[in-house]
Every structure is written in C-alpha cells, then in structure tokens.
Amino acid sequence: MLSRLMSGSIRNLEREYNCTVRLLDDTEYTCTIQRDAKGQYLFDLICHHLNLLEKDYFGIRYVDPDKQRHWLEFTKSIAKQMKSQPPFTMCLRVKFYPPDPAALKEEITRYLVFLQIKRDLYHGRLLCKTSDAAMLAAYILQAEIGDYDPGKHPEGYSSKFQFFPKHSEKLERRIAEIHKTELIGQTPETSELNFLQKAQMLETYGVDPHPCKDVSGNPAFLAFTPFGFVVLQGNKRVHFLKWNEVTKLKFEGKTFHIYANQKEDKKIILTYFAPTPEACKHLWKCGVENQAFYKLEKSSQVRTVSSSNLFFKGSRFRYSGRVAKEVMEQSAKIKREPPEIHRAGLVPSRSCPSITHGPRLSSVPRTRRRAVHISIMEGLESLRDSAHSTPVRSVSHGDSFMPAAARTRARRPPSSRTRPTAPPTACCPPPWPSAAWSWPSPARSTAPPAASRRRRSLRRARPAGDVAEFGPAGAAPSHGRAPPRREATQVSKFVLSVLRLLLVTLGLLFALLLLLIVLTESDLDIAFLRDIRKTPEFEQFHYEYFCPLRRWLSCKLRWFGGLLIK
C-alpha cells in the first residue's frame, strides 16, 4: 500500500513542474502547473495574481538554451514550447503597446505599461532628444520618490539613478532641476500618466528592435509599433509604413520582405536580411501579430497567413486573440473598484537589465551605480532577437498518369460450317438471343447454296431437340451462351464503363486536390474557405499530416532532380 502511494506521488510529481515568471517590477511569481497545461493557463494565473483585467496588451517571453527569445503561444502546451528542462523561467512584458495609454481604463494597467516603457528607456529602445530625456527621467523621479525634499535628497541625488544607457552630468543636473521646480505636487498616478503621454509622442514608442541588414549590407533595426512598421538606421527612422499601407509580410530563410502600397498606387518592396532563419521567422511572426492587432476591426477577420508564395510555403501562422479595437470596447465595460497598487520606491539602478540579455540568477541587482558605457544604438544592438524554429521550404508536386485500356478481340469459332446471317440492311437490328435464332425468310434471301441445302437436309433428318447439342463443328450455338460478336460488344461496353468511372474518379480527386491546395496554400479570403480553416480538425490535419507529406514529397523531388542532373 505504501509503495502504491509512493509511486502515485512520484507520477504526480512527474506530471507537474515549477514555473517562475519575472514581473515588470522585478518581483517573481512562482507556481506549479501540470505538464500538459497551455500558455493561456499560466497567463491567466499571472493576471489573477496582479488583479489585471486589461491583459490583452501583455505577453510572456522566454529564452531558450540558444539565447533566443520567444513569445509564449497561449494556445499550445508550455512544455512542448520550451526547449529546456523544468523548472522554467519566463518574464511578463508588454507585447502590444496601447496606441493611447491615457485611454486605458484602469490605473493598474497604466502602471504596468509605465514600468515597461521605463525599461525601454533604460535599454536604449526609446530614443529621444536630451530635453525629452530629461523630462521623462524627472517624471520617473516624481512618480517613485515624490516631491523634492532637501533633507532626503542631497545635491547630486539624481546621479545615483540610472535612467539611460549613458548620460552626462549636465543631463543629471537638468533632471534634478525639473524635478525640483516643475513637478512639485504631482501624485504618482499623475506623473506616470504624464510620462506615458510624453513617451507616446516619440517616434520609437513601442519599438522592440530586430537587428537586420539591408541589401547593401548596412546594419538596421526593424520594429513594429502601434502605428506601423519602422526601420531605424544610425539613430534615425529611415522608413515608416502605416499598418493600412502594409499589404504583406513574408520571409524565406534569412530574407524578410515587406510589401506596401502608398499614395497614388505606389508599390514598395523592402528587403532585409536577418542574422539567422530563426530570427527571420520570429521577426515575421511578430509582424503578423502586430498587424492583426492594430489594423483589423474584429478578431473574426484574422486569417492564417503564409510566409511565402502559393505552392512553396515556409511557414503558416495565425494570430489568436482580440484586436485593439475589441480590447478598448471590452475595457469600457469594466465596472469595479480600482485595485490597490503596491508601488515600490525607486532604488539606485533599479532599472536592471532585462531578460533580453538571457536568464539571470538574481532578479534585482542592488549595485549603487552601474557604469554603462554604451551609446543608444549600442543599447539597441545588444537586443538580439531570435526565432521559434527554422522555416521549412517545401515543394508540392503531383504525379499524373493515364490508364491503358484493354483491347479485346472477338474470335469466331473455327468451323467449316458457318452460320447463315441476315443480309445487311440500312438499320442493323440488335443481336438476337440464341433461342430466337432462325433461318432467314425466303422472301429476303436468294437461292440457298449447296452447303445450305445439305445443312437443311441434315436438320430435317435430326430431331429438333438435338440442334442444341451441336459441338464446335455444329452451326447452332449452345443455349445460354452469347454469340461471339455480342460477347465482344458487351466486353467493350464494360471496359468503356470502367474507363468512364475511372476518369470521373480521377476528376473528382483532382478537384479535391485543387480545393485542398487552395485551403492550405492560398491566401484567398473567402468566407467559405475561412470557416473551414478555422476548424480544429482542419488545423490538425494541416500540421500533423499535410505538412509532413509535403516535406517528404519535396525531399523526394529534390533527390530525383539531383539524380537527373548527375
């Protein structure tokens, strides 16, 4: 009995694992979840712990053993997504920045977004002028340490805090001056809201940069913001495409393409190269999700997108979740008492490096001052995004064939005694049954030859019942057996019917194949096809059966092509 209990407890432990999530205020949330739990379950646990209702803006990010970052997919199992062994370590981050932070319904949501943008400012993702940087840092001071107090804040107190990757003493003095004179009396809520409104006006608000290179080999950073697609080069925004101008995003290997239509039907194609195929796929998936979230009116309009053209798909992905407009409508319906917010006081160097540099053992380093000697763009370069998995370029082909019809040839029995036939007429009658055979009437026949007269005399000499017993040499066929010509005709009709049935079957199979290709490979946005693609049975068929078969056929085709070339 004791052994059974022990074995049962061991099995339960094997089905569970610990998971630690680092929150935006650098605290940690640890829980035990089932091995088959999906990402949505863990995300709901965290949101319940934070008392967060406007949760669609946030996501869970993790780093695999290859130091590649991923967004946890809520519709899939956590254990299957993680490439490492438990316990797992992840972090909560803002995945979709609100277009207007002031429009957020609850203060807890604004506070979490404030923490995220403060991290962006520290890591160099939020680029700004010196004057804007001083104002943002002063808002942070006011929100987290309150009004200036000469007794608590000695001269040079702002130099103890690290707001940016690098700043000068002049900027520190300017931050302290603004904090002392312009922000007196502001509550933490007001300072955080002013900070968000100021940050929202910057060009790099909501930027999560992905390092790439352009066609000339120059380094660049691609990013997706609430307002569109951005390309940064050397601290400057060189391209900006609104979401309604972007028509398609696709990738092939390390190559990432952006298709857009601007004014006067001007079509633009931007091409960039990611460090690895995994980074390129991650870039593509982030773009697909951001475009769906900010551009669409309803989540029902979300459709599965492909990474390449019609027949050679690298990957397929579909954003799951509500879009920005639905989130705002749902937030307006929230009616509850504002949850209590536990703000932690700002400590020196509290804005510690985040998960972008990989997992770390301690969540809150307590160094008094961190000497960070990197420029803003060097801070961007330290954020190396990665991807989910290597895209697979598959080739689909079909084998056409044509069945060969069997040719039959009727043979007449070799006999010296031939059966008399009726003379040809304008309309040939159908073959008669064997029992109804008779000699042609004298009115339609000429004088019978000598052989016919001999047969007639022989027939008169024999009984009528003996006519059916003639063997191969006899003229009369046996009862119940079709004549040779009629047998050949029946065989021909049977072969034609089989051929017709085979051709119809092939036609139906070809039509079903075309429909399957259109469903799995095309980008046609038709209600009928969209409804089929949304069914779980079709998605299971596509990912578990169709994609492996397509890869197998592609491999065989390449192997055969290599043989032909050799």
Coordinates of C-alpha atoms in Angstrom, one line a residue:
M1 CA 0.0 0.0 0.0
L2 CA 2.8 2.4 0.9
S3 CA 4.6 1.6 -2.3
R4 CA 1.5 2.4 -4.3
L5 CA 1.1 5.7 -2.6
M6 CA 4.8 6.5 -3.2
S7 CA 4.6 5.5 -6.9
G8 CA 1.4 7.5 -7.3
S9 CA 3.0 10.6 -5.7
I10 CA 6.1 10.2 -8.0
R11 CA 3.9 10.0 -11.1
N12 CA 2.0 13.2 -9.9
L13 CA 5.4 14.9 -9.5
E14 CA 6.4 13.9 -13.0
R15 CA 3.2 15.4 -14.4
E16 CA 3.9 18.7 -12.7
Y17 CA 6.7 21.3 -12.9
N18 CA 7.6 24.6 -11.4
C19 CA 7.5 27.8 -13.4
T20 CA 8.9 31.2 -12.4
V21 CA 7.7 34.4 -14.1
R22 CA 9.6 37.7 -13.5
L23 CA 7.2 40.6 -13.4
L24 CA 7.7 44.1 -14.6
D25 CA 8.6 45.4 -11.2
D26 CA 11.4 42.7 -10.9
T27 CA 9.5 40.6 -8.5
E28 CA 9.0 36.9 -9.2
Y29 CA 5.8 34.8 -9.3
T30 CA 6.3 31.0 -8.9
C31 CA 3.7 28.4 -9.5
T32 CA 3.3 24.7 -10.1
I33 CA 1.4 23.7 -13.2
Q34 CA 0.5 20.5 -15.0
R35 CA 2.8 19.2 -17.7
D36 CA 0.0 19.5 -20.3
A37 CA -1.0 23.0 -19.3
K38 CA -1.2 25.5 -22.1
G39 CA 0.2 29.0 -22.1
Q40 CA -3.2 30.6 -21.5
Y41 CA -3.5 28.9 -18.2
L42 CA -0.2 30.3 -16.9
F43 CA -1.0 33.8 -18.3
D44 CA -4.4 33.7 -16.5
L45 CA -2.7 32.8 -13.3
I46 CA -0.3 35.8 -13.5
C47 CA -3.1 38.2 -14.4
H48 CA -5.1 37.0 -11.5
H49 CA -2.1 37.5 -9.2
L50 CA -1.8 41.0 -10.5
N51 CA -5.5 41.7 -10.4
L52 CA -5.2 42.7 -14.1
L53 CA -8.2 42.7 -16.4
E54 CA -6.9 44.6 -19.4
K55 CA -4.5 41.8 -20.1
D56 CA -4.5 41.7 -23.9
Y57 CA -1.6 44.1 -24.2
F58 CA 0.8 41.8 -22.3
G59 CA 2.5 38.5 -23.1
I60 CA 5.0 36.1 -21.6
R61 CA 8.5 36.0 -23.1
Y62 CA 11.1 33.3 -22.5
V63 CA 14.7 32.5 -23.7
D64 CA 15.7 29.1 -25.0
P65 CA 19.1 27.4 -24.4
D66 CA 20.4 29.0 -27.6
K67 CA 19.7 32.5 -26.1
Q68 CA 16.9 33.0 -28.5
R69 CA 13.8 34.9 -27.3
H70 CA 10.2 33.7 -27.9
W71 CA 6.7 34.8 -27.1
L72 CA 4.8 32.1 -25.3
E73 CA 1.9 30.9 -27.5
F74 CA -1.2 30.7 -25.4
T75 CA -2.9 28.0 -27.5
K76 CA -0.1 25.5 -27.2
S77 CA 1.3 23.4 -24.4
I78 CA 4.1 25.1 -22.4
A79 CA 6.2 22.0 -22.0
K80 CA 6.2 21.5 -25.8
Q81 CA 7.3 25.1 -26.5
M82 CA 10.1 25.2 -24.0
K83 CA 13.3 23.6 -25.3
S84 CA 14.9 23.3 -21.8
Q85 CA 14.1 21.2 -18.8
P86 CA 12.0 22.4 -15.9
P87 CA 11.9 24.5 -13.8
F88 CA 11.1 27.1 -16.4
T89 CA 11.9 30.8 -16.1
M90 CA 10.0 33.4 -18.1
C91 CA 9.0 37.1 -17.8
L92 CA 5.9 39.2 -18.2
R93 CA 6.3 42.0 -20.8
V94 CA 4.1 44.3 -22.8
K95 CA 3.6 42.7 -26.1
F96 CA 1.3 45.2 -27.8
Y97 CA 1.8 48.8 -26.7
P98 CA -1.5 50.7 -26.3
P99 CA -1.9 53.4 -29.0
D100 CA -3.2 55.8 -26.4
P101 CA -2.0 54.9 -22.9
A102 CA -4.2 57.6 -21.4
A103 CA -7.3 55.7 -22.8
L104 CA -6.6 52.7 -20.6
K105 CA -9.4 52.2 -18.2
E106 CA -7.6 51.0 -15.1
E107 CA -4.6 52.5 -13.2
I108 CA -3.0 49.1 -12.7
T109 CA -2.7 48.7 -16.4
R110 CA -1.1 52.1 -16.9
Y111 CA 1.3 51.4 -14.1
L112 CA 2.5 48.2 -15.7
V113 CA 2.9 49.9 -19.1
F114 CA 4.8 52.7 -17.3
L115 CA 7.2 50.1 -15.9
Q116 CA 7.7 48.6 -19.4
I117 CA 8.5 51.9 -21.0
K118 CA 10.8 52.8 -18.2
R119 CA 12.8 49.6 -19.1
D120 CA 12.7 50.6 -22.7
L121 CA 14.2 53.9 -21.8
Y122 CA 17.0 52.3 -19.8
H123 CA 17.9 49.7 -22.5
G124 CA 18.0 52.3 -25.3
R125 CA 14.9 51.2 -27.1
L126 CA 13.1 54.5 -26.6
L127 CA 15.2 57.1 -28.5
C128 CA 14.6 60.8 -27.7
K129 CA 16.3 64.2 -27.6
T130 CA 18.1 65.4 -24.5
S131 CA 15.2 67.7 -23.5
D132 CA 12.7 64.9 -23.7
A133 CA 15.0 62.5 -21.9
A134 CA 15.3 64.9 -19.0
M135 CA 11.6 65.3 -18.7
L136 CA 10.9 61.6 -18.8
A137 CA 13.5 60.9 -16.1
A138 CA 12.1 63.7 -14.0
Y139 CA 8.6 62.1 -14.3
I140 CA 10.1 58.8 -13.1
L141 CA 11.7 60.5 -10.1
Q142 CA 8.5 62.3 -9.2
A143 CA 6.4 59.1 -9.5
E144 CA 8.7 56.9 -7.4
I145 CA 10.3 59.2 -4.8
G146 CA 7.8 62.0 -4.6
D147 CA 8.4 65.7 -4.2
Y148 CA 11.9 67.0 -3.7
D149 CA 13.0 67.2 -0.1
P150 CA 16.3 68.9 0.7
G151 CA 16.6 66.7 3.8
K152 CA 16.2 63.4 2.0
H153 CA 17.7 64.4 -1.4
P154 CA 21.2 65.9 -1.2
E155 CA 23.0 67.6 -4.0
G156 CA 23.6 65.4 -6.9
Y157 CA 20.9 62.9 -5.8
S158 CA 19.8 62.3 -9.4
S159 CA 23.2 60.9 -10.3
K160 CA 22.5 57.8 -8.1
F161 CA 19.9 56.6 -10.5
Q162 CA 20.4 55.1 -13.9
F163 CA 17.7 56.1 -16.4
F164 CA 19.5 55.7 -19.7
P165 CA 22.3 53.6 -21.1
K166 CA 24.6 56.6 -20.8
H167 CA 24.1 60.2 -19.8
S168 CA 26.2 63.2 -18.8
E169 CA 26.4 65.3 -15.6
K170 CA 24.7 68.1 -17.5
L171 CA 21.7 65.9 -18.1
E172 CA 21.7 64.8 -14.5
R173 CA 21.5 68.5 -13.3
R174 CA 18.7 69.2 -15.8
I175 CA 16.7 66.2 -14.4
A176 CA 17.1 67.4 -10.9
E177 CA 16.1 70.9 -11.9
I178 CA 12.9 69.8 -13.5
H179 CA 12.1 67.5 -10.6
K180 CA 12.7 70.3 -8.0
T181 CA 10.7 73.1 -9.8
E182 CA 8.2 71.8 -12.3
L183 CA 6.7 68.7 -10.8
I184 CA 6.0 69.6 -7.3
G185 CA 2.7 68.3 -6.0
Q186 CA 2.2 65.7 -8.7
T187 CA 0.9 62.3 -7.4
P188 CA 2.4 59.1 -8.7
E189 CA -0.6 58.5 -10.8
T190 CA -0.3 61.9 -12.5
S191 CA 3.4 61.6 -13.1
E192 CA 3.0 58.1 -14.6
L193 CA 0.3 59.4 -16.9
N194 CA 2.4 62.4 -18.0
F195 CA 5.3 60.1 -18.6
L196 CA 3.1 57.8 -20.8
Q197 CA 1.7 60.8 -22.8
K198 CA 5.2 62.1 -23.3
A199 CA 6.6 58.8 -24.4
Q200 CA 3.7 58.2 -26.7
M201 CA 4.7 61.2 -28.8
L202 CA 8.2 59.8 -29.6
E203 CA 8.9 58.1 -32.8
T204 CA 10.3 55.0 -31.1
Y205 CA 7.4 54.4 -28.7
G206 CA 6.6 50.7 -28.6
V207 CA 9.7 49.7 -30.5
D208 CA 11.1 46.2 -30.0
P209 CA 14.1 46.3 -32.4
H210 CA 15.1 43.3 -34.5
P211 CA 18.7 43.6 -35.9
C212 CA 19.0 43.1 -39.6
K213 CA 21.0 44.3 -42.6
D214 CA 19.7 46.0 -45.8
V215 CA 20.6 44.9 -49.3
S216 CA 23.8 47.0 -49.1
G217 CA 24.9 45.2 -46.0
N218 CA 24.3 48.2 -43.7
P219 CA 23.1 47.4 -40.2
A220 CA 19.5 48.3 -39.5
F221 CA 16.8 47.6 -36.9
L222 CA 13.2 46.7 -37.8
A223 CA 10.4 47.2 -35.4
F224 CA 6.6 47.2 -35.2
T225 CA 4.8 50.0 -33.4
P226 CA 1.2 50.7 -32.7
F227 CA 1.1 52.9 -35.7
G228 CA 3.1 51.0 -38.3
F229 CA 6.3 49.4 -39.4
V230 CA 9.6 51.2 -38.6
V231 CA 13.2 50.9 -39.9
L232 CA 15.9 52.5 -37.8
Q233 CA 19.5 53.2 -39.0
G234 CA 22.0 55.1 -37.1
N235 CA 19.6 56.7 -34.5
K236 CA 17.3 57.8 -37.3
R237 CA 14.0 56.5 -38.6
V238 CA 14.6 55.9 -42.3
H239 CA 11.3 54.1 -43.1
F240 CA 7.8 54.3 -41.7
L241 CA 4.8 52.5 -43.2
K242 CA 1.4 52.7 -41.6
W243 CA -0.4 49.5 -41.0
N244 CA -3.1 50.2 -43.6
E245 CA -0.3 50.6 -46.2
V246 CA 1.4 47.3 -45.4
T247 CA -0.1 44.6 -47.6
K248 CA 2.0 41.6 -46.9
L249 CA 4.9 40.3 -44.8
K250 CA 6.8 37.2 -45.8
F251 CA 10.2 35.6 -45.3
E252 CA 12.3 33.0 -47.0
G253 CA 15.3 31.7 -45.0
K254 CA 17.1 34.8 -43.7
T255 CA 15.3 37.2 -46.1
F256 CA 12.4 39.3 -44.9
H257 CA 10.1 41.2 -47.3
I258 CA 7.7 44.0 -46.6
Y259 CA 5.1 44.8 -49.3
A260 CA 3.3 48.1 -49.1
N261 CA 1.1 50.4 -51.2
Q262 CA 1.4 54.1 -50.6
K263 CA -0.3 57.1 -52.2
E264 CA -1.0 57.1 -55.9
D265 CA -0.8 53.3 -56.1
K266 CA 2.9 53.4 -55.4
K267 CA 4.1 49.9 -54.5
I268 CA 7.1 49.5 -52.2
I269 CA 9.0 46.3 -51.5
L270 CA 11.6 46.4 -48.7
T271 CA 14.0 43.6 -48.3
Y272 CA 16.2 42.9 -45.2
F273 CA 18.3 40.1 -44.0
A274 CA 18.2 38.7 -40.5
P275 CA 21.1 37.0 -38.8
T276 CA 19.6 33.6 -38.8
P277 CA 16.5 31.9 -40.3
E278 CA 15.1 31.6 -36.8
A279 CA 15.5 35.3 -36.2
C280 CA 13.8 36.0 -39.5
K281 CA 10.8 33.8 -38.7
H282 CA 10.5 35.4 -35.3
L283 CA 10.5 38.8 -37.0
W284 CA 7.8 37.7 -39.4
K285 CA 5.6 36.3 -36.6
C286 CA 5.9 39.5 -34.6
G287 CA 4.9 41.5 -37.7
V288 CA 1.9 39.3 -38.4
E289 CA 0.7 39.6 -34.8
N290 CA 1.2 43.4 -34.6
Q291 CA -0.5 44.0 -37.9
A292 CA -3.5 41.9 -36.9
F293 CA -3.8 43.5 -33.5
Y294 CA -3.6 47.1 -34.7
K295 CA -5.1 47.0 -38.2
L296 CA -8.2 44.8 -38.0
E297 CA -11.6 45.8 -36.7
K298 CA -12.6 42.4 -35.4
S299 CA -10.8 39.2 -34.4
S300 CA -13.1 37.3 -36.8
Q301 CA -11.2 39.0 -39.6
V302 CA -7.9 37.3 -38.6
R303 CA -6.8 34.7 -41.1
T304 CA -4.0 32.3 -41.4
V305 CA -1.1 33.8 -43.2
S306 CA 1.7 32.1 -45.1
S307 CA 5.4 33.0 -45.3
S308 CA 5.9 32.6 -49.0
N309 CA 4.0 32.1 -52.3
L310 CA 1.3 29.7 -53.4
F311 CA 3.0 26.3 -53.6
F312 CA 6.2 26.7 -51.7
K313 CA 5.3 27.6 -48.1
G314 CA 7.9 28.1 -45.5
S315 CA 5.5 28.5 -42.5
R316 CA 2.0 29.3 -41.6
F317 CA 0.8 31.3 -38.6
R318 CA -2.4 32.7 -37.3
Y319 CA -2.8 35.3 -34.6
S320 CA -5.0 34.2 -31.7
G321 CA -6.6 36.8 -29.5
R322 CA -8.6 40.0 -29.6
V323 CA -7.6 43.1 -31.6
A324 CA -7.0 46.6 -30.3
K325 CA -10.5 47.9 -31.0
E326 CA -12.2 45.0 -29.3
V327 CA -9.9 45.4 -26.3
M328 CA -10.8 49.0 -25.9
E329 CA -14.5 48.2 -26.2
Q330 CA -14.2 45.5 -23.6
S331 CA -12.2 47.8 -21.2
A332 CA -15.0 50.3 -21.3
K333 CA -17.3 47.7 -19.8
I334 CA -15.1 47.2 -16.7
K335 CA -17.0 48.2 -13.6
R336 CA -15.2 47.5 -10.3
E337 CA -13.4 49.3 -7.6
P338 CA -9.9 50.3 -8.7
P339 CA -7.4 47.6 -7.4
E340 CA -4.8 48.6 -4.9
I341 CA -1.3 49.2 -6.4
H342 CA 1.8 48.5 -4.4
R343 CA 4.4 50.8 -5.9
A344 CA 8.0 50.1 -4.9
G345 CA 10.2 53.1 -4.1
L346 CA 12.9 53.8 -6.7
V347 CA 16.3 52.4 -5.7
P348 CA 19.6 53.2 -7.3
S349 CA 20.0 51.3 -10.6
R350 CA 16.6 49.7 -10.2
S351 CA 16.2 49.6 -13.9
C352 CA 18.2 46.5 -14.2
P353 CA 19.0 44.6 -17.4
S354 CA 16.0 42.6 -18.5
I355 CA 15.6 39.1 -20.0
T356 CA 16.8 40.4 -23.3
H357 CA 20.3 39.5 -22.2
G358 CA 19.4 36.0 -21.2
P359 CA 18.4 34.4 -17.9
R360 CA 20.0 35.6 -14.8
L361 CA 20.0 34.2 -11.2
S362 CA 19.0 37.3 -9.2
S363 CA 16.1 39.4 -10.3
V364 CA 17.0 42.7 -8.6
P365 CA 20.7 43.6 -8.6
R366 CA 21.5 46.1 -5.9
T367 CA 24.5 47.9 -7.2
R368 CA 24.7 51.6 -6.3
R369 CA 25.7 52.7 -9.8
R370 CA 26.3 50.8 -13.0
A371 CA 28.9 52.2 -15.3
V372 CA 27.3 51.7 -18.7
H373 CA 29.5 53.0 -21.5
I374 CA 27.3 52.3 -24.5
S375 CA 25.6 54.6 -26.8
I376 CA 21.9 54.4 -27.5
M377 CA 22.3 52.4 -30.7
E378 CA 24.8 50.1 -28.9
G379 CA 22.0 49.5 -26.5
L380 CA 19.8 48.6 -29.4
E381 CA 22.5 46.3 -30.8
S382 CA 22.6 44.4 -27.5
L383 CA 19.0 43.3 -28.1
R384 CA 19.4 40.3 -30.4
D385 CA 16.1 38.8 -31.2
S386 CA 15.7 35.3 -32.2
A387 CA 13.1 33.0 -33.5
H388 CA 10.9 29.9 -32.9
S389 CA 12.1 27.4 -35.4
T390 CA 13.7 27.0 -38.7
P391 CA 11.3 27.6 -41.6
V392 CA 10.8 24.7 -43.9
R393 CA 10.5 25.4 -47.6
S394 CA 8.6 22.5 -49.1
V395 CA 7.8 21.6 -52.6
S396 CA 4.5 20.0 -53.6
H397 CA 4.0 18.1 -56.9
G398 CA 1.5 15.7 -58.3
D399 CA 2.0 12.5 -60.4
S400 CA -0.2 12.4 -63.4
F401 CA -0.9 9.2 -65.1
M402 CA -3.3 7.8 -67.8
P403 CA -4.6 4.2 -67.6
A404 CA -4.3 2.0 -70.6
A405 CA -7.5 0.4 -71.9
A406 CA -7.5 -3.3 -72.6
R407 CA -8.3 -4.2 -76.1
T408 CA -10.4 -7.3 -76.7
R409 CA -10.8 -9.1 -79.9
A410 CA -13.7 -11.5 -80.6
R411 CA -12.8 -14.6 -82.4
R412 CA -15.3 -16.6 -84.3
P413 CA -15.0 -20.3 -83.8
P414 CA -13.0 -22.0 -86.5
S415 CA -15.6 -24.1 -88.3
S416 CA -16.1 -25.1 -91.9
R417 CA -19.8 -24.7 -91.3
T418 CA -20.7 -21.1 -91.0
R419 CA -23.9 -19.8 -89.5
P420 CA -26.1 -18.0 -92.1
T421 CA -26.6 -14.4 -91.3
A422 CA -29.2 -11.9 -92.5
P423 CA -28.3 -9.7 -95.3
P424 CA -27.2 -6.2 -94.3
T425 CA -29.9 -3.6 -94.0
A426 CA -30.0 0.1 -93.6
C427 CA -30.5 -0.3 -89.8
C428 CA -28.9 -3.2 -88.2
P429 CA -31.1 -4.9 -85.6
P430 CA -29.7 -5.8 -82.2
P431 CA -28.3 -9.3 -81.9
W432 CA -30.9 -11.8 -81.3
P433 CA -30.9 -14.2 -78.3
S434 CA -29.6 -17.7 -79.1
A435 CA -33.0 -19.3 -78.7
A436 CA -34.6 -17.0 -81.2
W437 CA -32.2 -17.6 -84.0
S438 CA -33.8 -18.8 -87.2
W439 CA -33.1 -19.0 -90.8
P440 CA -33.7 -16.0 -93.0
S441 CA -37.1 -16.0 -94.6
P442 CA -37.2 -16.9 -98.2
A443 CA -38.6 -13.5 -99.1
R444 CA -35.3 -11.9 -98.0
S445 CA -32.9 -14.5 -99.2
T446 CA -31.7 -15.8 -102.5
A447 CA -31.4 -19.4 -103.5
P448 CA -29.5 -21.3 -100.9
P449 CA -26.1 -22.7 -101.9
A450 CA -25.3 -26.4 -101.8
A451 CA -23.8 -26.3 -98.3
S452 CA -27.0 -24.7 -97.0
R453 CA -29.1 -27.3 -98.7
R454 CA -27.0 -30.1 -97.1
R455 CA -27.4 -28.5 -93.7
R456 CA -31.1 -28.1 -94.2
S457 CA -31.5 -31.7 -95.2
L458 CA -29.4 -32.7 -92.2
R459 CA -31.6 -30.6 -89.9
R460 CA -34.7 -32.2 -91.2
A461 CA -33.2 -35.6 -90.5
R462 CA -32.4 -34.8 -86.9
P463 CA -34.9 -34.1 -84.1
A464 CA -35.4 -30.5 -83.2
G465 CA -34.1 -31.0 -79.7
D466 CA -30.7 -32.2 -81.0
V467 CA -29.9 -28.9 -82.5
A468 CA -28.7 -27.6 -79.2
E469 CA -26.3 -30.4 -78.8
F470 CA -24.1 -29.4 -81.8
G471 CA -20.5 -29.1 -80.8
P472 CA -17.9 -26.8 -82.2
A473 CA -18.5 -28.2 -85.7
G474 CA -22.1 -27.5 -85.5
A475 CA -23.8 -24.5 -86.8
A476 CA -26.1 -23.8 -83.9
P477 CA -24.7 -22.3 -80.7
S478 CA -25.4 -23.7 -77.3
H479 CA -28.3 -22.3 -75.3
G480 CA -27.4 -19.7 -72.6
R481 CA -24.2 -18.5 -74.3
A482 CA -24.0 -15.2 -76.2
P483 CA -22.7 -15.2 -79.7
P484 CA -19.0 -14.2 -80.2
R485 CA -19.9 -10.8 -81.7
R486 CA -22.3 -9.9 -78.9
E487 CA -19.8 -11.1 -76.3
A488 CA -17.2 -8.7 -77.8
T489 CA -19.7 -5.8 -77.7
Q490 CA -20.5 -6.5 -74.1
V491 CA -16.8 -6.6 -73.1
S492 CA -16.3 -3.3 -74.9
K493 CA -19.1 -1.6 -73.1
F494 CA -17.8 -2.9 -69.8
V495 CA -14.4 -1.6 -70.5
L496 CA -15.8 1.8 -71.5
S497 CA -17.9 2.0 -68.4
V498 CA -14.8 1.2 -66.2
L499 CA -12.8 3.8 -68.0
R500 CA -15.6 6.3 -67.6
L501 CA -15.9 5.6 -63.9
L502 CA -12.1 5.8 -63.5
L503 CA -12.0 9.2 -65.3
V504 CA -14.8 10.6 -63.2
T505 CA -13.0 9.4 -60.1
L506 CA -9.8 11.0 -61.2
G507 CA -11.6 14.2 -62.0
L508 CA -13.1 14.3 -58.5
L509 CA -9.8 13.5 -56.9
F510 CA -8.1 16.3 -58.9
A511 CA -10.9 18.7 -57.9
L512 CA -10.5 17.7 -54.2
L513 CA -6.7 18.1 -54.6
L514 CA -7.1 21.6 -56.0
L515 CA -9.5 22.5 -53.2
L516 CA -7.0 21.2 -50.6
I517 CA -4.2 23.2 -52.2
V518 CA -6.4 26.3 -52.1
L519 CA -7.3 25.7 -48.5
T520 CA -3.8 25.0 -47.3
E521 CA -1.6 27.1 -49.6
S522 CA -3.6 30.1 -51.0
D523 CA -4.3 33.4 -49.3
L524 CA -7.8 33.7 -50.7
D525 CA -10.0 35.5 -48.1
I526 CA -13.3 33.8 -48.8
A527 CA -15.9 33.2 -46.1
F528 CA -16.3 29.5 -47.1
L529 CA -12.6 28.9 -47.0
R530 CA -12.1 31.0 -43.9
D531 CA -14.7 29.0 -42.0
I532 CA -13.0 25.7 -43.0
R533 CA -9.5 26.9 -42.0
K534 CA -10.8 27.9 -38.5
T535 CA -12.0 24.4 -37.7
P536 CA -9.7 22.5 -35.3
E537 CA -9.9 19.3 -37.4
F538 CA -8.5 21.1 -40.5
E539 CA -5.7 22.7 -38.4
Q540 CA -4.8 19.3 -37.0
F541 CA -4.9 17.7 -40.5
H542 CA -2.7 20.6 -41.9
Y543 CA 0.0 20.5 -39.3
E544 CA 0.1 16.7 -38.5
Y545 CA -0.4 15.2 -41.9
F546 CA -0.3 17.7 -44.8
C547 CA 2.9 19.5 -43.9
P548 CA 4.9 16.2 -43.3
L549 CA 3.7 14.8 -46.5
R550 CA 4.6 17.9 -48.4
R551 CA 8.1 17.9 -46.9
W552 CA 8.5 14.2 -47.8
L553 CA 7.4 14.9 -51.4
S554 CA 9.8 17.9 -51.6
C555 CA 12.7 15.8 -50.4
K556 CA 11.9 13.0 -53.0
L557 CA 11.6 15.5 -55.8
R558 CA 15.0 17.1 -54.9
W559 CA 16.6 13.7 -54.7
F560 CA 15.2 12.8 -58.1
G561 CA 16.3 16.1 -59.6
G562 CA 19.8 15.5 -58.3
L563 CA 19.9 12.1 -60.0
L564 CA 18.8 13.7 -63.3
I565 CA 21.4 16.4 -63.0
K566 CA 24.1 13.9 -62.3

